[in-house]
PDB file of C-alpha atoms in Angstrom:
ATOM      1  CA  UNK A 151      16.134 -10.370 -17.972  1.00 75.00           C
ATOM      2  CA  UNK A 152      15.315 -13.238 -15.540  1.00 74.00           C
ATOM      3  CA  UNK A 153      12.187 -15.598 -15.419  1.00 70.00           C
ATOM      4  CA  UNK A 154      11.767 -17.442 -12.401  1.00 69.00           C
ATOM      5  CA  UNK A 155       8.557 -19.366 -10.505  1.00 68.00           C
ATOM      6  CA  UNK A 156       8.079 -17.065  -8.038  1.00 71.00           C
ATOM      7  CA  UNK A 157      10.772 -15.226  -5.868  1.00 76.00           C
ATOM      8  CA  UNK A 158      10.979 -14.782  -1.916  1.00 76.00           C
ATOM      9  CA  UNK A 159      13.459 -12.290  -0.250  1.00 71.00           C
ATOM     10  CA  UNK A 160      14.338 -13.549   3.096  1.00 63.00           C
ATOM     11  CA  UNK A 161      12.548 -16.444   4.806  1.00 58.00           C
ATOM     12  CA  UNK A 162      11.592 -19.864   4.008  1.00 55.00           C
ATOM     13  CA  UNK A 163      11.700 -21.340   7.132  1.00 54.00           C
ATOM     14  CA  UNK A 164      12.417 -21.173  11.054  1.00 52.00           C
ATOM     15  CA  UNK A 165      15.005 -18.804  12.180  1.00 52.00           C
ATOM     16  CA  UNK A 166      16.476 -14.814  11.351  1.00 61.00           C
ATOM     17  CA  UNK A 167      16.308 -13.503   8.552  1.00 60.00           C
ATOM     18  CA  UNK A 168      17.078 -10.087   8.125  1.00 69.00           C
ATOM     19  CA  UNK A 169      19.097  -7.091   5.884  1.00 70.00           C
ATOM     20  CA  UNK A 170      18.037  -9.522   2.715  1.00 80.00           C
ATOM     21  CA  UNK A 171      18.118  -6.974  -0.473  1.00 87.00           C
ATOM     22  CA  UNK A 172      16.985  -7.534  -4.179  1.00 90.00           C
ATOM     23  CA  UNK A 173      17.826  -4.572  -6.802  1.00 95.00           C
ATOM     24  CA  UNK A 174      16.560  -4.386 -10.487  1.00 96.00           C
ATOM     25  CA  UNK A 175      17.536  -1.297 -11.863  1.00 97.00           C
ATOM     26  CA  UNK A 176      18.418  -0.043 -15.488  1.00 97.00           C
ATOM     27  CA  UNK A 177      16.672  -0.262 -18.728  1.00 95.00           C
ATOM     28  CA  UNK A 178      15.554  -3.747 -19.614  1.00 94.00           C
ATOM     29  CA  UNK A 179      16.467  -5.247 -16.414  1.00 96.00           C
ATOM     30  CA  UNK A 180      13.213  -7.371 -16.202  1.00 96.00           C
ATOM     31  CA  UNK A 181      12.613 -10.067 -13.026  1.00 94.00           C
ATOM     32  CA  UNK A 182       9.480 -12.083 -14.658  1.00 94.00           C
ATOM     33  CA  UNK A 183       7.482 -14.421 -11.664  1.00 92.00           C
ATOM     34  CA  UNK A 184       5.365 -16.994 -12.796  1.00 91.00           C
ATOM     35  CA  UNK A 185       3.720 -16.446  -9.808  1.00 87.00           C
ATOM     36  CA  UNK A 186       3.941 -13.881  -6.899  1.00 86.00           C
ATOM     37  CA  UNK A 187       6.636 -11.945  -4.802  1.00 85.00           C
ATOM     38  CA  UNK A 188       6.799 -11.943  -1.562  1.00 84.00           C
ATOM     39  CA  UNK A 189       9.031 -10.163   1.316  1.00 82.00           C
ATOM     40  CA  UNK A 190       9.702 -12.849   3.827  1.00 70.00           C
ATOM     41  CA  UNK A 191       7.421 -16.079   3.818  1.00 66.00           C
ATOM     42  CA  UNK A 192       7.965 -17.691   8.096  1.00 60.00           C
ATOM     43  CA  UNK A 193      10.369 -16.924  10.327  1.00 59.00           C
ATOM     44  CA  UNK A 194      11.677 -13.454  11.703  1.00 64.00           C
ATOM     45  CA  UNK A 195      12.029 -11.143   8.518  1.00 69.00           C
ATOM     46  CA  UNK A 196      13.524  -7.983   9.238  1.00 74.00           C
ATOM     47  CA  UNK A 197      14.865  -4.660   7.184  1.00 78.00           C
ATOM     48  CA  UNK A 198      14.554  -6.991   3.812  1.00 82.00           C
ATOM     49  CA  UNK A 199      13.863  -4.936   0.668  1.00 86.00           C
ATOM     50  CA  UNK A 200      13.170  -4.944  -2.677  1.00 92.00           C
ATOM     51  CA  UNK A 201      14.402  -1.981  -5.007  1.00 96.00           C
ATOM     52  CA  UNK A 202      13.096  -1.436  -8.849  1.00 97.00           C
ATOM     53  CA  UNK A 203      15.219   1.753 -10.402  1.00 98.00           C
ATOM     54  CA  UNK A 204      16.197   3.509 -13.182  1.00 98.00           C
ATOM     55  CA  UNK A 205      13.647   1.565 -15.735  1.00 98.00           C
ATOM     56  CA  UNK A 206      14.073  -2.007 -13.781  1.00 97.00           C
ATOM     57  CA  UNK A 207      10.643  -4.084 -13.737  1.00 97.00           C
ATOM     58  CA  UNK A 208       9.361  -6.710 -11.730  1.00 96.00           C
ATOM     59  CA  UNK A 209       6.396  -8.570 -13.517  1.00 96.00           C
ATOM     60  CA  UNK A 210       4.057 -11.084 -11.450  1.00 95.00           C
ATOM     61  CA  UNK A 211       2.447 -13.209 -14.024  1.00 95.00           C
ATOM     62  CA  UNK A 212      -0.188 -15.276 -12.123  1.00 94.00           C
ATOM     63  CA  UNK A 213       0.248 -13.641  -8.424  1.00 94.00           C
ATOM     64  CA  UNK A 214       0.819 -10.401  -6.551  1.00 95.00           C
ATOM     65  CA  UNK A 215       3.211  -8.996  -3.887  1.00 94.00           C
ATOM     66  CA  UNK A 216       3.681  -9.281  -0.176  1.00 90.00           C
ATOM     67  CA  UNK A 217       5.737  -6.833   1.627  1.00 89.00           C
ATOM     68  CA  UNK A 218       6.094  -8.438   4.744  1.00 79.00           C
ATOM     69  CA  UNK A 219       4.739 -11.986   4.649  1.00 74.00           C
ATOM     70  CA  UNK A 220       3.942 -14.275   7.519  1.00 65.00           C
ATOM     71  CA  UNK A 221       2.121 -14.704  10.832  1.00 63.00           C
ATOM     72  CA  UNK A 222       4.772 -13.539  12.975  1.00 60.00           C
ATOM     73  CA  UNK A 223       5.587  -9.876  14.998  1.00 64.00           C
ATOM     74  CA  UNK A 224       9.155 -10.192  13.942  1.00 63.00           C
ATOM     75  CA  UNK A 225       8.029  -9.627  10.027  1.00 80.00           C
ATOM     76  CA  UNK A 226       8.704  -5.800  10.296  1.00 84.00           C
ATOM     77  CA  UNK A 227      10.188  -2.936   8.623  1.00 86.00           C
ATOM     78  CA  UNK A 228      10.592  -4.545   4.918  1.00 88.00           C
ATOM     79  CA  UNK A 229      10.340  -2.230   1.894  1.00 92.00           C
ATOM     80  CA  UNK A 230       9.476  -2.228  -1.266  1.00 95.00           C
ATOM     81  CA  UNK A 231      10.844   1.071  -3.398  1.00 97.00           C
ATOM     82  CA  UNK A 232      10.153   1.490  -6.905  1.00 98.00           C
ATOM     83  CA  UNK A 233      11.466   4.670  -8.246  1.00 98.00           C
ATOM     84  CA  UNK A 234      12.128   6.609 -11.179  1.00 98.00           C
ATOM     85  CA  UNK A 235      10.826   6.956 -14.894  1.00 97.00           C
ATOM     86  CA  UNK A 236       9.898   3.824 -16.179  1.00 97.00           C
ATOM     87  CA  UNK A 237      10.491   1.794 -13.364  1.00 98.00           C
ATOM     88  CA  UNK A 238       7.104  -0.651 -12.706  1.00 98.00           C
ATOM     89  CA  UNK A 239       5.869  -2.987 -10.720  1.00 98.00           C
ATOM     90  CA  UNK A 240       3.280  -5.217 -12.466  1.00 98.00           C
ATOM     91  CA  UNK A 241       0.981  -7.495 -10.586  1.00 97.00           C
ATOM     92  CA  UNK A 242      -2.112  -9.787 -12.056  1.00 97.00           C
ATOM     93  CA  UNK A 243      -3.484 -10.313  -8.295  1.00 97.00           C
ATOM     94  CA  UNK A 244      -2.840  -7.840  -5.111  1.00 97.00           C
ATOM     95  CA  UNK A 245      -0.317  -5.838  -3.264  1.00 96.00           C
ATOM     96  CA  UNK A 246      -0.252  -6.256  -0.071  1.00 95.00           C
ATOM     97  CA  UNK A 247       1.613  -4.657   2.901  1.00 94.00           C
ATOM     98  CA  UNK A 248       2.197  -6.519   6.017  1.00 90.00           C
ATOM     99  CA  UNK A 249       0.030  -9.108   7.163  1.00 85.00           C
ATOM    100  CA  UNK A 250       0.560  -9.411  10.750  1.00 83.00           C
ATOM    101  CA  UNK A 251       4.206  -7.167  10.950  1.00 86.00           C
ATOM    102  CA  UNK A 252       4.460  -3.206  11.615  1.00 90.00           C
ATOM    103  CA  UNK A 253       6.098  -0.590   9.798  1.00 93.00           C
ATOM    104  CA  UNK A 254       6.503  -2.610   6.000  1.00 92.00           C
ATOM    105  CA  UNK A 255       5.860   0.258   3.193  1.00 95.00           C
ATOM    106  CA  UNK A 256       5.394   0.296  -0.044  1.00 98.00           C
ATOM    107  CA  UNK A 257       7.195   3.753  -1.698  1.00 98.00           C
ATOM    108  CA  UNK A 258       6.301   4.593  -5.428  1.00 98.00           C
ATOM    109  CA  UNK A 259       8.940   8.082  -5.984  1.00 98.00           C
ATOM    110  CA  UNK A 260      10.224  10.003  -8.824  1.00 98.00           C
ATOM    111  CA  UNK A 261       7.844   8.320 -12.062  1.00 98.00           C
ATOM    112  CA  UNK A 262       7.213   5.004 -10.744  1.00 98.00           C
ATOM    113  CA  UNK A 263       4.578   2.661 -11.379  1.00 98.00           C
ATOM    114  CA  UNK A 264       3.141  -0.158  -9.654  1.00 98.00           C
ATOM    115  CA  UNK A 265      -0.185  -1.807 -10.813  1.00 98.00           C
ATOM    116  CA  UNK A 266      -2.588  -4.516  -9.406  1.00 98.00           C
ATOM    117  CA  UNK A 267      -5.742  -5.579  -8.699  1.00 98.00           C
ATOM    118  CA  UNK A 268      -6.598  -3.929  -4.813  1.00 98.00           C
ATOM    119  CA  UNK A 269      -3.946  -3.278  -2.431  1.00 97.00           C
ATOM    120  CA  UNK A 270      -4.575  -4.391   1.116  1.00 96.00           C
ATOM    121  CA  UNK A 271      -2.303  -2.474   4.082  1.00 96.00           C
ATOM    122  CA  UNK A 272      -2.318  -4.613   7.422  1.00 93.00           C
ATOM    123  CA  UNK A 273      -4.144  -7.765   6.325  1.00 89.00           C
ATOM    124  CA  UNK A 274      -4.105  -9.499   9.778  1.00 85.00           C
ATOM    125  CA  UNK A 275      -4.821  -8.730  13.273  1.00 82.00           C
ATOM    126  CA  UNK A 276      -3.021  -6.083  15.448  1.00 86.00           C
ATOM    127  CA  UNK A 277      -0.893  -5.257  12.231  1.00 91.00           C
ATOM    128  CA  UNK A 278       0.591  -1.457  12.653  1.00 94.00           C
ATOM    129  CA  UNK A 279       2.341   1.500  11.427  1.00 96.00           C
ATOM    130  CA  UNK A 280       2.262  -0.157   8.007  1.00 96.00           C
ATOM    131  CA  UNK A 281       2.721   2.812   4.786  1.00 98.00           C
ATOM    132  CA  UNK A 282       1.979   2.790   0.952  1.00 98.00           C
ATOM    133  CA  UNK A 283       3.403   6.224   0.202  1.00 98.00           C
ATOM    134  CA  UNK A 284       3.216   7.609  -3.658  1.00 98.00           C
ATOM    135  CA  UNK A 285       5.052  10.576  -4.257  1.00 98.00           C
ATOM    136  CA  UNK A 286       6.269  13.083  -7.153  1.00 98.00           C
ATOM    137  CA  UNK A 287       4.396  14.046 -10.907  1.00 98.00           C
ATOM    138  CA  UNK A 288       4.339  10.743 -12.895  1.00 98.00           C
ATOM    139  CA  UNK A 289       4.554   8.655  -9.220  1.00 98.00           C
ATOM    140  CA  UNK A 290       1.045   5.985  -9.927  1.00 98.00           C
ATOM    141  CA  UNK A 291      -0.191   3.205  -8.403  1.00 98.00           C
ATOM    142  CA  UNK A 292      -3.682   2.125  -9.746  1.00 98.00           C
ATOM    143  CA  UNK A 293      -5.364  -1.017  -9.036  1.00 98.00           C
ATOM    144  CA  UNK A 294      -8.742  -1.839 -10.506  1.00 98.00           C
ATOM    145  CA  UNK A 295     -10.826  -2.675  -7.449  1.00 98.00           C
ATOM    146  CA  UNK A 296     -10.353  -1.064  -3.429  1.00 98.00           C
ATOM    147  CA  UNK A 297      -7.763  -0.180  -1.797  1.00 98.00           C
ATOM    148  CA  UNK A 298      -8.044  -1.277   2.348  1.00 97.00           C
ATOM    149  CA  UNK A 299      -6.180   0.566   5.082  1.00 96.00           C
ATOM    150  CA  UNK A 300      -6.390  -1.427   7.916  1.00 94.00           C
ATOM    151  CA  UNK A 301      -8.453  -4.208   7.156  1.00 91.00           C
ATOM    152  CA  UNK A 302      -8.286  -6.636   9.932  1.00 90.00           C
ATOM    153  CA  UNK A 303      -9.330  -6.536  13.849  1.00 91.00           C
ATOM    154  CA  UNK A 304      -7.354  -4.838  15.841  1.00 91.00           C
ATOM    155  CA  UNK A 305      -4.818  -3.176  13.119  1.00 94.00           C
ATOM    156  CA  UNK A 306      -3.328   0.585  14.324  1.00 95.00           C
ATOM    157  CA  UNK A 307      -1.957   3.098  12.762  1.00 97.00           C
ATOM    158  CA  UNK A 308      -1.373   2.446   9.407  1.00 97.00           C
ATOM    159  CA  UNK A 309      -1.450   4.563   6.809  1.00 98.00           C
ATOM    160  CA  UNK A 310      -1.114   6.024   2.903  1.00 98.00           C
ATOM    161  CA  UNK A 311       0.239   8.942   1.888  1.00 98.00           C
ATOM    162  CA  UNK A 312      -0.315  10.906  -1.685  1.00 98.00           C
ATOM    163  CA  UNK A 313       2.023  13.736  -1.679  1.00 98.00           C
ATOM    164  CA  UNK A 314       3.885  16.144  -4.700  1.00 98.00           C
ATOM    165  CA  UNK A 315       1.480  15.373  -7.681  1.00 98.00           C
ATOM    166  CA  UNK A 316       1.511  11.426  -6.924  1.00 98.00           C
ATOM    167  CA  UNK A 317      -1.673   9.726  -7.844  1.00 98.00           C
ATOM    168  CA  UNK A 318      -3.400   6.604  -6.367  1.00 98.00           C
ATOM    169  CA  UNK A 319      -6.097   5.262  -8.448  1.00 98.00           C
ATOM    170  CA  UNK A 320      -8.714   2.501  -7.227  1.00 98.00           C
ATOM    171  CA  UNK A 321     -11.933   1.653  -7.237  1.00 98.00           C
ATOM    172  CA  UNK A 322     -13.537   2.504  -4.164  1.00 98.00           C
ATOM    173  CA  UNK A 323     -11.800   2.628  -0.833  1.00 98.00           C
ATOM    174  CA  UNK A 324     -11.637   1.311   3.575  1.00 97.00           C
ATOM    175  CA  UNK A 325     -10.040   3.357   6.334  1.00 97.00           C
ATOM    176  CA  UNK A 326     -10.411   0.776   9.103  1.00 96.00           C
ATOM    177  CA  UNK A 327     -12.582  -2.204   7.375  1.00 88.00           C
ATOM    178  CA  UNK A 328     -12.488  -4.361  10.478  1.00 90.00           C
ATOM    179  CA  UNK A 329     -13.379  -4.166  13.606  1.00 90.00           C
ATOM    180  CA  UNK A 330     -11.728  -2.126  16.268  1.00 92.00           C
ATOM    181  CA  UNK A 331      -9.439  -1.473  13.430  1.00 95.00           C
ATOM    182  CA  UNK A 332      -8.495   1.960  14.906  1.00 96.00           C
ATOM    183  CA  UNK A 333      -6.356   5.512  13.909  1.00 97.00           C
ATOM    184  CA  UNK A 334      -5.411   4.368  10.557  1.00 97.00           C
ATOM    185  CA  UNK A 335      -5.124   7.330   8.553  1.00 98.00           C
ATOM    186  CA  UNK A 336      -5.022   8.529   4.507  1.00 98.00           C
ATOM    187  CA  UNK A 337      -3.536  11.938   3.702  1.00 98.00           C
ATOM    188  CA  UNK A 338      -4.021  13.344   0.252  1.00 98.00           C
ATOM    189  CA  UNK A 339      -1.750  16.836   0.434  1.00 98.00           C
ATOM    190  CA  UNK A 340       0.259  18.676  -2.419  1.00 98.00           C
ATOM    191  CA  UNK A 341      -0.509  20.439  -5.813  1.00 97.00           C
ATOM    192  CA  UNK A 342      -1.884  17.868  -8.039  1.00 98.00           C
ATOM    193  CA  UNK A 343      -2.079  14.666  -5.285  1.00 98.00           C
ATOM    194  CA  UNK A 344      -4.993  12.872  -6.380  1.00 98.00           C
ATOM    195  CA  UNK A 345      -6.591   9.644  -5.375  1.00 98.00           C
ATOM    196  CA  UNK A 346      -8.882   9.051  -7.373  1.00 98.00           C
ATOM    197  CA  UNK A 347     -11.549   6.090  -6.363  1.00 98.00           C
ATOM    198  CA  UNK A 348     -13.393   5.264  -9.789  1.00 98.00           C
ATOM    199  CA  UNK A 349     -16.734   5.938  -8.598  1.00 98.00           C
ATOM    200  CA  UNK A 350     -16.883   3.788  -5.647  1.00 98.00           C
ATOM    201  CA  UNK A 351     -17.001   3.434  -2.231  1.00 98.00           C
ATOM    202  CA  UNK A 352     -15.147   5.229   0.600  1.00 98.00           C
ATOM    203  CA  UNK A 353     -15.518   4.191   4.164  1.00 97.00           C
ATOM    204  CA  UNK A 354     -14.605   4.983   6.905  1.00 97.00           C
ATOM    205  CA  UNK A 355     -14.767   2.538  10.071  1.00 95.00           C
ATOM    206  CA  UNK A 356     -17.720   0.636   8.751  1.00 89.00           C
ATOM    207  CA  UNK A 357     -17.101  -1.923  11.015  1.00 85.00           C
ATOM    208  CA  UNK A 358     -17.278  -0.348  14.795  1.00 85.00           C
ATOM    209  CA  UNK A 359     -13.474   1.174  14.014  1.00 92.00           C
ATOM    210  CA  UNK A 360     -12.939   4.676  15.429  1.00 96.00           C
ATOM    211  CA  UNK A 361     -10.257   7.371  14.994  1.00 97.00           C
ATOM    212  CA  UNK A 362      -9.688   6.772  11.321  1.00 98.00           C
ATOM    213  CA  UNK A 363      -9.317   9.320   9.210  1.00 98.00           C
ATOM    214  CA  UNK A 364      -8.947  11.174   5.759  1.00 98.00           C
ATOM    215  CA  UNK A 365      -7.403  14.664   5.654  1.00 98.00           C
ATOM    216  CA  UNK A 366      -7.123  16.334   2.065  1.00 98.00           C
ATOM    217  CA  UNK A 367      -4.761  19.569   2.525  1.00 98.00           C
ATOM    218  CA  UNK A 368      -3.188  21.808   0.383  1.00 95.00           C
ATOM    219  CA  UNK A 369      -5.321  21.355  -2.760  1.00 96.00           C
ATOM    220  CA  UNK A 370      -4.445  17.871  -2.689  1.00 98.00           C
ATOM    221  CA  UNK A 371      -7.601  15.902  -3.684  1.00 98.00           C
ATOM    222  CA  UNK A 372     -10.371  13.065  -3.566  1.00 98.00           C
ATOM    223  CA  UNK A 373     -12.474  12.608  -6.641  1.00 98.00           C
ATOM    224  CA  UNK A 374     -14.652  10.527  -8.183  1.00 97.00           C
ATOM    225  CA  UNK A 375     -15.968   9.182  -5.322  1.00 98.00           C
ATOM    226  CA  UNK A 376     -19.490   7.291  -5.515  1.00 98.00           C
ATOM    227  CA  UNK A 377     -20.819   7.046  -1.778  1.00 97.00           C
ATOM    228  CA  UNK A 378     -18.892   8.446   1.272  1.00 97.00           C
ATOM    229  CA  UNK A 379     -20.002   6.520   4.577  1.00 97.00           C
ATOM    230  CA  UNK A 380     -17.824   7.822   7.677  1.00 97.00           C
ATOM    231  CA  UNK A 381     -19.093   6.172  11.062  1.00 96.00           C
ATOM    232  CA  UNK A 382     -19.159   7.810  14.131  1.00 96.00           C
ATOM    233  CA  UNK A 383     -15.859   8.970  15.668  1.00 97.00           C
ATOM    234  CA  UNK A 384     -13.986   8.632  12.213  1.00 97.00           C
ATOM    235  CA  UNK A 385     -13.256  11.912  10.526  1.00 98.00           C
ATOM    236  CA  UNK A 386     -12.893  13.699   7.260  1.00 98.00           C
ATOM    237  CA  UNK A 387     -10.693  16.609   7.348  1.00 98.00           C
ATOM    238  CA  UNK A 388     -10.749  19.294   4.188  1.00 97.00           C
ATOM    239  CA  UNK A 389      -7.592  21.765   4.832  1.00 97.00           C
ATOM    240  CA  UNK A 390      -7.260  23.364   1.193  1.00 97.00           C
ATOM    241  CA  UNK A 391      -8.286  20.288  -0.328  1.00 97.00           C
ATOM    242  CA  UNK A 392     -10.964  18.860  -2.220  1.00 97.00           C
ATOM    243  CA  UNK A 393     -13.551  15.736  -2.041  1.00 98.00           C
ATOM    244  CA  UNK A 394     -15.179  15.425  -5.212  1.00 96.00           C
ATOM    245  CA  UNK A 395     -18.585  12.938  -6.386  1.00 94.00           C
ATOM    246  CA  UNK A 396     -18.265  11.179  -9.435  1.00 84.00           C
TER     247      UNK A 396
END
């Protein structure tokens, strides 16, 4: 076990950083921050990733995580992966993936956990092709308040995936919360793929964003949903699946 401040994986100041790699794996392997995490912090952060495994756990005490942190282009393709039975990712504040960058994910596989507050994908303008993706029977990742998809102007083509029995759980959900926040998408497919939204909110392009869209396919499913408000030109797509009220 290790209890530090706050940890950063590549960055910290002008220049490249890239191929940067932390791994926690095994039973009782434990990386406690006083604060937050965060994947890259200024600079160019490429390819950097974080890996929890086999029963490892990251713990943020006071702070959340950033996959892909900073106000640069060059903050792209940076991963967190927490996998396997017992492996968790515990936050007191939010996830979230990418603020200006494209294609950072968050992947929860195989039993793992990851917990927060709300989980934010693309947090800054023209932010793209950013993923959460929770996968597999046992696979969670619950936060007590919304989860956004594309939440500032101008962010493309990000997206979330719930897939093989994974379940996201939030209260209430966004599918393009900005505006012209455009074709960011949320697929829900797979027997017993549930997000479940804690009778709140989901919307989608409330904020002149078009081309977002929910699918829900192969009795993969939405539940517990409060209100649904879907703007003009966004789309709801039940294939096999099911949108349930609260």
């Amino acid at each position: 076990a290790m209890a530090v401040s706050s940890t950063t994986v590549g960055g910290g100041g002008a220049g490249t950083y890239t191929g940067n790699l932390l791994t926690v794996t095994g039973p009782g392997s434990v990386l406690t921050n006083g604060g937050g995490f965060k994947l890259g912090d200024s600079g160019t952060v490429a390819g950097g990733g974080v890996v929890i495994s086999n029963g490892g756990s990251v713990v943020n005490l006071s702070g959340g995580t950033t996959v892909g942190r900073g106000w640069s282009q060059g903050v792209r393709g940076n991963f967190v992966l927490v996998t396997g039975s017992g492996s968790v990712l515990t936050n007191a504040t939010t996830v979230v993936v990418s603020e200006i960058g494209s294609s950072n994910r968050l992947t929860v596989v195989n039993g793992g956990q990851v917990f927060g507050t709300s989980c934010t994908i693309a947090n800054a303008g023209s932010a793209s092709n950013n993923n959460v993706t929770v996968s597999d029977a046992g696979s969670v990742a619950w936060f007590s308040s919304a989860v956004n998809i594309g939440s500032a102007t101008n962010c493309h083509y990000n997206s979330v995936l719930v897939t093989n029995g994974g379940t996201l759980n939030s209260v209430g959900g966004n599918i393009g919360s900005a505006a012209f926040a455009n074709s960011n998408v949320v697929t829900v497919t797979g027997i017993g793929s549930v997000w479940a939204l804690g009778n709140g909110t989901l919307a989608l392009g409330i904020a002149r964003g078009t081309g977002n869209v929910l699918t829900i396919t192969q009795t993969g499913m939405v539940d517990n949903v409060g209100y649904l408000s879907v703007a003009t030109n966004n789309y709801v797509n039940l294939l096999g699946g099911t949108l349930g009220a609260a």
